[in-house]
PDB file of C-alpha atoms in Angstrom:
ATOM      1  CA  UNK J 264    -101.580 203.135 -44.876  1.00 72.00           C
ATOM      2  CA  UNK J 265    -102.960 200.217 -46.444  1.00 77.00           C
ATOM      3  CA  UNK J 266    -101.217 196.695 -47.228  1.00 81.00           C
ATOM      4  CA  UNK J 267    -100.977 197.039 -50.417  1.00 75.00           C
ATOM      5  CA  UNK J 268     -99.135 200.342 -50.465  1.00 88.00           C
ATOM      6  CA  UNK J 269     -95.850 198.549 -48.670  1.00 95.00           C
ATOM      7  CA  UNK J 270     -92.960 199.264 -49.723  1.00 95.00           C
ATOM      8  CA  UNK J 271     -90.468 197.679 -46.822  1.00 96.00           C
ATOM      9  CA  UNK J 272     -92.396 195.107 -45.441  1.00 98.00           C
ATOM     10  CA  UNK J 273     -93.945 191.886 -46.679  1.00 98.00           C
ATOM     11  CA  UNK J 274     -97.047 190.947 -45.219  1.00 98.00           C
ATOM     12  CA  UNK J 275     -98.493 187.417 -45.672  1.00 97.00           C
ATOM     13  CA  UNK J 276    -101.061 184.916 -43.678  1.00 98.00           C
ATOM     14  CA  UNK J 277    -100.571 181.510 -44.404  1.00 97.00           C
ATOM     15  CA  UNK J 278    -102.695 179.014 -42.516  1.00 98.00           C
ATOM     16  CA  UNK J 279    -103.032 181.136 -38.959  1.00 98.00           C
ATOM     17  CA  UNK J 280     -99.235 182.511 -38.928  1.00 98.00           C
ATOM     18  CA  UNK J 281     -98.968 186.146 -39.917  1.00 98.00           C
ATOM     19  CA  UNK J 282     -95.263 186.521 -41.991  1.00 98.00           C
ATOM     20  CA  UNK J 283     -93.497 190.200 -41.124  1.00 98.00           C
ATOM     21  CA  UNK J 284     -90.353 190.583 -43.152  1.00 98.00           C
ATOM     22  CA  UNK J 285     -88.502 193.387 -43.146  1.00 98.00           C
ATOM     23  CA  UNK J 286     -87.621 193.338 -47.073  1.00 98.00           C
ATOM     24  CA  UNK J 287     -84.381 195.344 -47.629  1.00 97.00           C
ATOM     25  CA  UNK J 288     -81.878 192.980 -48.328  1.00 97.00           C
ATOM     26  CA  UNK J 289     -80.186 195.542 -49.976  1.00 95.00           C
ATOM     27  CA  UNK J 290     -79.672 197.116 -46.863  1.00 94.00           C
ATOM     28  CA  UNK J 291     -79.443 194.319 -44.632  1.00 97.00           C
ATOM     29  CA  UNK J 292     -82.576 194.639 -43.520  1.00 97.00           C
ATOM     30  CA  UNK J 293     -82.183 197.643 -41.765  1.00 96.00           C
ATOM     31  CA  UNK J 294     -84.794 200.232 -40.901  1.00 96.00           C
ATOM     32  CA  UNK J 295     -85.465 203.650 -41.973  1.00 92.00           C
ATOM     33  CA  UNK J 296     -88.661 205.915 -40.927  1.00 92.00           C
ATOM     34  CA  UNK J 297     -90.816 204.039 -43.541  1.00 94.00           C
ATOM     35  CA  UNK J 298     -90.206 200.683 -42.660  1.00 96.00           C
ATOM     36  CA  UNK J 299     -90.817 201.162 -38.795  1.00 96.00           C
ATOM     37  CA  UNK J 300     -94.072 202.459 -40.074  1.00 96.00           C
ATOM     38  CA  UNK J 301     -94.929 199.468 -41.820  1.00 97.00           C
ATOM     39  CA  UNK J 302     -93.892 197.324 -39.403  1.00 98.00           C
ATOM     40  CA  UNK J 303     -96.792 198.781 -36.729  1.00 97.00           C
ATOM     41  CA  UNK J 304     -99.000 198.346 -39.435  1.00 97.00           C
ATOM     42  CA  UNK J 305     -98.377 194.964 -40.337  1.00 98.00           C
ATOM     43  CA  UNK J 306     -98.552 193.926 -36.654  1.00 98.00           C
ATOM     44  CA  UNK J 307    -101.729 196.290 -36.265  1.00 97.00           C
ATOM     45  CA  UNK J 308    -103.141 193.704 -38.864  1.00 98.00           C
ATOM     46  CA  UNK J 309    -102.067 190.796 -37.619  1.00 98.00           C
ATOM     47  CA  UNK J 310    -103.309 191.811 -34.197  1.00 98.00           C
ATOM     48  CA  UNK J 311    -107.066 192.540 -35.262  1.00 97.00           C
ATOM     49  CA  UNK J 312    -107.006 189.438 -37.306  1.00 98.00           C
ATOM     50  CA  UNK J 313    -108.972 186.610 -35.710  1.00 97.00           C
ATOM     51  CA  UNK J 314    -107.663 184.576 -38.857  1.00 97.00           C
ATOM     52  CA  UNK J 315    -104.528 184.640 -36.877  1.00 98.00           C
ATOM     53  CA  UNK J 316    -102.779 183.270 -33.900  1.00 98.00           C
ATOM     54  CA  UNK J 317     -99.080 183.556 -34.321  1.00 98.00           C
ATOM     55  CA  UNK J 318     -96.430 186.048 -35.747  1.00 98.00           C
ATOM     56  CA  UNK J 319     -93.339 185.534 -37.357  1.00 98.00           C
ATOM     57  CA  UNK J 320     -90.356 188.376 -38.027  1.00 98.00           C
ATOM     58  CA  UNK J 321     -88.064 187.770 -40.156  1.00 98.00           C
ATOM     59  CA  UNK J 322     -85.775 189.075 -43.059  1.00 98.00           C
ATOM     60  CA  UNK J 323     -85.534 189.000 -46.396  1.00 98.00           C
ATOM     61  CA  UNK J 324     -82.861 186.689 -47.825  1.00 96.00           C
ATOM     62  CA  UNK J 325     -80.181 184.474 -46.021  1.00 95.00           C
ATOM     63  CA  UNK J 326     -78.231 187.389 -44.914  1.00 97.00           C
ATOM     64  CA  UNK J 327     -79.880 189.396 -42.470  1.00 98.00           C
ATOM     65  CA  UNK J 328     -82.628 189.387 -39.969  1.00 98.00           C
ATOM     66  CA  UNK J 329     -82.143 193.041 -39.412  1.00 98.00           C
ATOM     67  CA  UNK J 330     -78.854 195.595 -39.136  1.00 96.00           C
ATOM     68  CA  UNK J 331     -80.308 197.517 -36.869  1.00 92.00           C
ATOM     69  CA  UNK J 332     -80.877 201.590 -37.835  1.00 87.00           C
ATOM     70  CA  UNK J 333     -79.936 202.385 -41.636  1.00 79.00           C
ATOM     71  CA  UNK J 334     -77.055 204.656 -41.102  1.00 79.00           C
ATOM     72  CA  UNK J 335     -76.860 205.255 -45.142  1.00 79.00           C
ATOM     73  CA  UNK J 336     -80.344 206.849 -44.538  1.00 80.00           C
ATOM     74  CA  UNK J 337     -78.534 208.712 -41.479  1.00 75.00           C
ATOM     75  CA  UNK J 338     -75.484 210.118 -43.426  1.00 71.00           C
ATOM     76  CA  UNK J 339     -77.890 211.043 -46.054  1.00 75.00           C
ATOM     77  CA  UNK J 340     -80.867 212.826 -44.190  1.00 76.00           C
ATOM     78  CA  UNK J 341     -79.364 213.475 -40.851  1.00 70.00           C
ATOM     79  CA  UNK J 342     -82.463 211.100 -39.564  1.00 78.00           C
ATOM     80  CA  UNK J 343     -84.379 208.096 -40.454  1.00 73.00           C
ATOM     81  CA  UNK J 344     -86.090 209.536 -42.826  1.00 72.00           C
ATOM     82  CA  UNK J 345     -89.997 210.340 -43.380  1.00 76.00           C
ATOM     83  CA  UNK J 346     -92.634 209.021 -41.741  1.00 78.00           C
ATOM     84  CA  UNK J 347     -96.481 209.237 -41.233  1.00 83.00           C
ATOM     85  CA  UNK J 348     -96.272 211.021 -38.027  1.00 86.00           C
ATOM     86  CA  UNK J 349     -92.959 212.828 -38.250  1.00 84.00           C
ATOM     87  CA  UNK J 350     -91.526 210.954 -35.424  1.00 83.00           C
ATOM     88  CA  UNK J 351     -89.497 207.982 -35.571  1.00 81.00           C
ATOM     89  CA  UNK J 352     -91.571 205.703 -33.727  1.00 86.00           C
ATOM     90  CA  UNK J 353     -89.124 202.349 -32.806  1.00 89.00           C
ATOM     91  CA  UNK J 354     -89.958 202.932 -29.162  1.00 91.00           C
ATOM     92  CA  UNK J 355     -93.857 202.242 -30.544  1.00 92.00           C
ATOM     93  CA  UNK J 356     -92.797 199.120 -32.284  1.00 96.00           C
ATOM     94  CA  UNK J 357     -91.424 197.359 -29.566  1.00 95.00           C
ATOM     95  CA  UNK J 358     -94.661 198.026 -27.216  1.00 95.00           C
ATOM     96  CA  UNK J 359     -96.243 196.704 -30.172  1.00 97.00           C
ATOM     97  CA  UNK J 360     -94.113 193.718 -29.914  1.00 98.00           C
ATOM     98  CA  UNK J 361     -95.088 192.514 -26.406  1.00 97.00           C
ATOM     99  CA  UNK J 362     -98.337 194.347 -26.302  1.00 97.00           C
ATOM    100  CA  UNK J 363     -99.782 192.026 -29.049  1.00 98.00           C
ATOM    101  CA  UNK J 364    -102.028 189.546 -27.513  1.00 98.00           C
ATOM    102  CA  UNK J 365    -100.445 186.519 -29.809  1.00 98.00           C
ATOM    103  CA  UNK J 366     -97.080 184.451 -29.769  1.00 98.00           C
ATOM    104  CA  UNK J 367     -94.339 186.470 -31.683  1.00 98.00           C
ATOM    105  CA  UNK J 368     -91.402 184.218 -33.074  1.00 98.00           C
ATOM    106  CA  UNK J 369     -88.572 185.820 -34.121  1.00 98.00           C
ATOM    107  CA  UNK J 370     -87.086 183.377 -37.430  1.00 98.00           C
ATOM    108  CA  UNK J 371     -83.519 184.991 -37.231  1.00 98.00           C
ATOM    109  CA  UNK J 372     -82.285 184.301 -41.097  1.00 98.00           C
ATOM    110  CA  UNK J 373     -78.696 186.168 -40.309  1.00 98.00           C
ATOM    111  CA  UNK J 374     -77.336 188.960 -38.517  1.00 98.00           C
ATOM    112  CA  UNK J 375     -79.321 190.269 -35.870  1.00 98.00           C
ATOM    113  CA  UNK J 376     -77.180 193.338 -35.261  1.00 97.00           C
ATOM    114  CA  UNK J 377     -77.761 196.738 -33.055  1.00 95.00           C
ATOM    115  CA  UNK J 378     -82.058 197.326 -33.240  1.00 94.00           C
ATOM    116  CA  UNK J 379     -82.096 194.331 -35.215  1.00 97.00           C
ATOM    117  CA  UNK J 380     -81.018 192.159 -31.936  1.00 97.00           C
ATOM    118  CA  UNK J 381     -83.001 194.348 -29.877  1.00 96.00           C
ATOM    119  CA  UNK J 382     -86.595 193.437 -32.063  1.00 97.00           C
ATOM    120  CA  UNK J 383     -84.902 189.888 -31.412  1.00 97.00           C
ATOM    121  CA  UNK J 384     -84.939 190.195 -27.841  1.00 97.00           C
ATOM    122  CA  UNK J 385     -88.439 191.717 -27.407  1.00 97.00           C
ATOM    123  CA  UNK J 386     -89.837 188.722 -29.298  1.00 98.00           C
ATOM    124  CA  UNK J 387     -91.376 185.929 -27.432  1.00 98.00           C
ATOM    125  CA  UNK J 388     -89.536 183.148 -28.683  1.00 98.00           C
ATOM    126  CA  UNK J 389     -86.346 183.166 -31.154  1.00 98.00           C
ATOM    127  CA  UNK J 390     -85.419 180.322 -34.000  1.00 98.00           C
ATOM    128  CA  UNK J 391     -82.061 180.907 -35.452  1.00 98.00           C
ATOM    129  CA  UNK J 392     -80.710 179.717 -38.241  1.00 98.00           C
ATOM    130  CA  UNK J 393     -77.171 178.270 -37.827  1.00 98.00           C
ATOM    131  CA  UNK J 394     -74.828 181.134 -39.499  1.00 98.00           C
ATOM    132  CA  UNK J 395     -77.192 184.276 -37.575  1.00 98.00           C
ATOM    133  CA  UNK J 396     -74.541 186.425 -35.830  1.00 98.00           C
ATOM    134  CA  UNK J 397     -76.229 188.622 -32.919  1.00 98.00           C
ATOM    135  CA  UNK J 398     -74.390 191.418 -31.065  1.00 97.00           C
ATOM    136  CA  UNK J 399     -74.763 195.011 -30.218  1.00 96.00           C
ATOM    137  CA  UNK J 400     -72.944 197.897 -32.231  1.00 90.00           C
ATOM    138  CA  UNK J 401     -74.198 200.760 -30.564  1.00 83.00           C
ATOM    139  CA  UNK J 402     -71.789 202.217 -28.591  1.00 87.00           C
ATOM    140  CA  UNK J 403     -69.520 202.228 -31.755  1.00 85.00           C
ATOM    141  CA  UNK J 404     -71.439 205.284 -33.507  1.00 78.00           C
ATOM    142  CA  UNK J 405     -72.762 207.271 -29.568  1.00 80.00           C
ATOM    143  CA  UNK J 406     -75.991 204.659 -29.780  1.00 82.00           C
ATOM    144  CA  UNK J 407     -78.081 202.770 -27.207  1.00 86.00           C
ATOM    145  CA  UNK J 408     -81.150 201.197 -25.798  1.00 86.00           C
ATOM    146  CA  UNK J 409     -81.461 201.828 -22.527  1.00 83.00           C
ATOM    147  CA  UNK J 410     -84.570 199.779 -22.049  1.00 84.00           C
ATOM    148  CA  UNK J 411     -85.906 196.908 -23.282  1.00 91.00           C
ATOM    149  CA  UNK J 412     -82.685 196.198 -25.298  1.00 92.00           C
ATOM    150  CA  UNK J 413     -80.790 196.372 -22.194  1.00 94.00           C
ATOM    151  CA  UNK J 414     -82.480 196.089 -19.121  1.00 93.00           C
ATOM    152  CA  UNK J 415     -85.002 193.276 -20.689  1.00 95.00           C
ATOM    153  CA  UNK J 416     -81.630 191.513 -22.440  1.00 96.00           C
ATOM    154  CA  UNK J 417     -80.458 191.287 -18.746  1.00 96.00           C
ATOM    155  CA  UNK J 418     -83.554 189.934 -17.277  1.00 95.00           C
ATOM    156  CA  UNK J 419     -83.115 186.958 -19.765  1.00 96.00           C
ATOM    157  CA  UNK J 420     -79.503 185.964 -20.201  1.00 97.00           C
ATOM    158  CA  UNK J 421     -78.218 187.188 -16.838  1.00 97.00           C
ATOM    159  CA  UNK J 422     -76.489 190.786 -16.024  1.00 97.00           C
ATOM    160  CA  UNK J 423     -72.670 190.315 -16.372  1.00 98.00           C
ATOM    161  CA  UNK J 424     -73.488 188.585 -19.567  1.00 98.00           C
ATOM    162  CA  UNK J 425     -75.906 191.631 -21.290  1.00 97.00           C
ATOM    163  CA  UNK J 426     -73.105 194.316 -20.144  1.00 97.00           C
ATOM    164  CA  UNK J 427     -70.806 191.918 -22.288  1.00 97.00           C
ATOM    165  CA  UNK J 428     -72.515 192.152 -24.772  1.00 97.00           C
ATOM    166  CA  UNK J 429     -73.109 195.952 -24.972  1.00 96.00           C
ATOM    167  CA  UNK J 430     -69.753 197.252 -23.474  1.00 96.00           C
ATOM    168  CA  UNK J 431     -67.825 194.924 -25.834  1.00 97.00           C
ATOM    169  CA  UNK J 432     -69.975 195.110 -29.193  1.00 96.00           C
ATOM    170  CA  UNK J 433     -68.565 191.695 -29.836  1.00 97.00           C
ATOM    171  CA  UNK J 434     -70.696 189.183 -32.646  1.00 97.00           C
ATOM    172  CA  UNK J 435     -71.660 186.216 -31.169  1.00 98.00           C
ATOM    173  CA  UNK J 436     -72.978 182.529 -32.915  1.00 98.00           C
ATOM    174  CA  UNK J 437     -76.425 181.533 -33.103  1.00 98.00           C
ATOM    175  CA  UNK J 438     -74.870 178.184 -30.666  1.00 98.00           C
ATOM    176  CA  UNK J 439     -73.245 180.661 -28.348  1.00 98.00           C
ATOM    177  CA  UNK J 440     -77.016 182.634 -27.533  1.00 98.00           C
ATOM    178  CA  UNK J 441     -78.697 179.026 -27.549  1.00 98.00           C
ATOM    179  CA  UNK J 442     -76.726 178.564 -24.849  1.00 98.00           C
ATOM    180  CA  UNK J 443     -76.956 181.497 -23.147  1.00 98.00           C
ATOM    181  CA  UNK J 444     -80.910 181.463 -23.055  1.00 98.00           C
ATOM    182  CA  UNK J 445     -81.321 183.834 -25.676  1.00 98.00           C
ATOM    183  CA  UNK J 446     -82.305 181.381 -28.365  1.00 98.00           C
ATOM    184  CA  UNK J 447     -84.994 179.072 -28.182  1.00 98.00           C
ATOM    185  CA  UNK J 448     -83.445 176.658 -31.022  1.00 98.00           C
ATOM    186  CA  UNK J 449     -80.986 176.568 -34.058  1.00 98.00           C
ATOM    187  CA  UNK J 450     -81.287 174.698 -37.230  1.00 98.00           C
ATOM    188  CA  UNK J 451     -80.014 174.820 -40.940  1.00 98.00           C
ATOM    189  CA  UNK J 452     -80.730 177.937 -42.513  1.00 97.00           C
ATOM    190  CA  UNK J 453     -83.178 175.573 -45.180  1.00 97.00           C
ATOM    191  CA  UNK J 454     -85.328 174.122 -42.616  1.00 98.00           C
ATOM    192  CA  UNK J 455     -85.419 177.689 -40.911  1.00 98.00           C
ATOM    193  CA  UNK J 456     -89.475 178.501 -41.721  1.00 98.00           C
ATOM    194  CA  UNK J 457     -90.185 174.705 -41.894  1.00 98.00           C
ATOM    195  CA  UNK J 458     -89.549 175.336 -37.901  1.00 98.00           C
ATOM    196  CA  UNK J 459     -91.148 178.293 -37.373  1.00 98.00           C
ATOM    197  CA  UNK J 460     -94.098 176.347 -38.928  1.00 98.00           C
ATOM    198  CA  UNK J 461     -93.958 173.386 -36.768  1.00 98.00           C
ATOM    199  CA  UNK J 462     -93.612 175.756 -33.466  1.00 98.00           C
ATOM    200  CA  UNK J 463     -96.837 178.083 -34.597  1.00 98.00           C
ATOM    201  CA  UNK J 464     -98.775 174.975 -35.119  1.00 98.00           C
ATOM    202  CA  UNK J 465     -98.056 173.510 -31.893  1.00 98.00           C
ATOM    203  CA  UNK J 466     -99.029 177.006 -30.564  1.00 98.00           C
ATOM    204  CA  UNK J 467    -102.148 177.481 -32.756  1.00 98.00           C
ATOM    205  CA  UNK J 468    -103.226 174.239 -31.366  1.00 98.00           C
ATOM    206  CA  UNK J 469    -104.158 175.724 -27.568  1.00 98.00           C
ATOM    207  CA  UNK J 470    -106.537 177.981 -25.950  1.00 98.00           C
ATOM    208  CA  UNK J 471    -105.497 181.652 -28.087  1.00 97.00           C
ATOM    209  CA  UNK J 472    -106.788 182.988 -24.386  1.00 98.00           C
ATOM    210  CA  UNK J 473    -104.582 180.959 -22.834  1.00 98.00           C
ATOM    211  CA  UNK J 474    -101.851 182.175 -24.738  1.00 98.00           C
ATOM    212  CA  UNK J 475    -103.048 185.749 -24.389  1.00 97.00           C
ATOM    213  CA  UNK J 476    -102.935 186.184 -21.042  1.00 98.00           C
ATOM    214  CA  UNK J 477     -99.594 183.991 -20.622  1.00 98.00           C
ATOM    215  CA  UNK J 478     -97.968 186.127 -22.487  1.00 97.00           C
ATOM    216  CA  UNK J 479     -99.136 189.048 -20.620  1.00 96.00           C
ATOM    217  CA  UNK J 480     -98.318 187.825 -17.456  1.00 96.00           C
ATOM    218  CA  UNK J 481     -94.632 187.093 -18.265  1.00 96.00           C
ATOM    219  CA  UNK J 482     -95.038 190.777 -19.850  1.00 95.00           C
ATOM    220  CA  UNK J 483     -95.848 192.156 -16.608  1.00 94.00           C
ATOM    221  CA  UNK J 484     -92.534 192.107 -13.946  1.00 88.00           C
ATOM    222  CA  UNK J 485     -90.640 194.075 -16.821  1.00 89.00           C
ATOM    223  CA  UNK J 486     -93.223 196.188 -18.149  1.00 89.00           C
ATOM    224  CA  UNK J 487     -91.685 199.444 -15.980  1.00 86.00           C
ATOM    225  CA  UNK J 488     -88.674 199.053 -17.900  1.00 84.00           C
ATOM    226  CA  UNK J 489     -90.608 201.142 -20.866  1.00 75.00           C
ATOM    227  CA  UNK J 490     -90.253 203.417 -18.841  1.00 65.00           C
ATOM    228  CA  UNK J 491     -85.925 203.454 -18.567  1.00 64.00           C
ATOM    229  CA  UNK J 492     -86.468 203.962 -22.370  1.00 60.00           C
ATOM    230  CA  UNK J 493     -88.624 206.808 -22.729  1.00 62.00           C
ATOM    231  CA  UNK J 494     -85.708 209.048 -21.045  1.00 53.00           C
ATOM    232  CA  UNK J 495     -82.974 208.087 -23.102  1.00 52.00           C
TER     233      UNK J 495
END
């Protein structure tokens, strides 16, 4: 796959910050075969790019960071659809996520619902803008995560609070996960980017080695939690 062939996915570099948004508004940014695809391509990119130092995920639009799953694509297919290796490779993706040896901002533009709060959760540092709704949906449709989306949620805003939020499926503001430790800031949904820029160049100002092996290090005490996944 090459960047130009995207379909899903916008890929841009603009001064050392890699933009990955998940363009199917249409949707609500939620992800079929394909775009999970793109998506470890994009960050495959972004990863062997010395040209940059920080990642941002986001979604296209003011409505949605990502809905999770498409379940249209589900009723339609039975699946998620096609992809290059004719599995559905989320698991990948979020390896991907905290494997990559660079700062990953989530810029949460709306509802960060189901997967779409789980690629949230994985990312190093979350921006919300002020009308982003984040919950869990899963067990609604016979869904779950029962790894990083779960036990990783719990290591961050405590345990009684990350059952809440998945044996409830209740919506929660972007205030609300502020102050639960789930989100790193909120601002208006207009000076959303404008703050993901001012946070990547306070990052891309350090030691990327630094950075690298930072992140790595928090990585490590929850890494075996991949492992909870792979069973479910």
């Amino acid at each position: 796959m090459k960047l130009e062939e995207l379909q899903d996915v916008l890929y841009e570099i603009d001064n050392g910050l890699a933009w990955i948004t998940i363009n199917r508004p249409e949707r609500f940014n939620s992800f079929r075969g394909r775009t999970i695809d793109e998506l470890i391509h994009c960050f495959k990119a972004a990863w062997s790019d010395s040209k940059v130092g920080v990642v941002a995920l986001t979604g296209a639009g003011d409505k949605a960071f990502c809905a999770g799953g498409d379940q249209k694509q589900r009723q339609e297919t039975g699946d998620y659809g096609p992809t290059e290796s004719g599995l559905f490779e989320v698991e990948t993706f979020h390896r991907i996520i905290r494997d990559i040896p660079k700062p990953v901002v989530a810029a949460v533009n709306g509802v960060a619902i189901g997967g779409g709060h789980v690629l949230h959760v994985l990312c190093d540092l979350t921006i919300a803008a002020d009308h982003a709704r984040f919950g869990q949906a899963g067990p609604r449709v016979g869904s779950f995560d029962a790894g990083f989306g779960s036990a990783y949620l719990a290591r961050i805003i405590g345990d009684k609070r990350a059952r809440e939020v998945w044996f409830l499926c209740r919506q929660y503001d972007a205030d609300t996960m502020e102050r639960w430790g789930l989100v790193n800031k909120v601002v208006p949904v207009g000076e959303l980017k404008s703050e993901v820029r001012r946070w990547a160049d306070e990052m891309l100002a350090l030691s990327p080695m630094s950075l690298r092996v930072l992140k790595h290090s928090f990585n490590a005490d929850s890494d075996s939690i991949a492992g909870i996944g792979t069973m479910s």
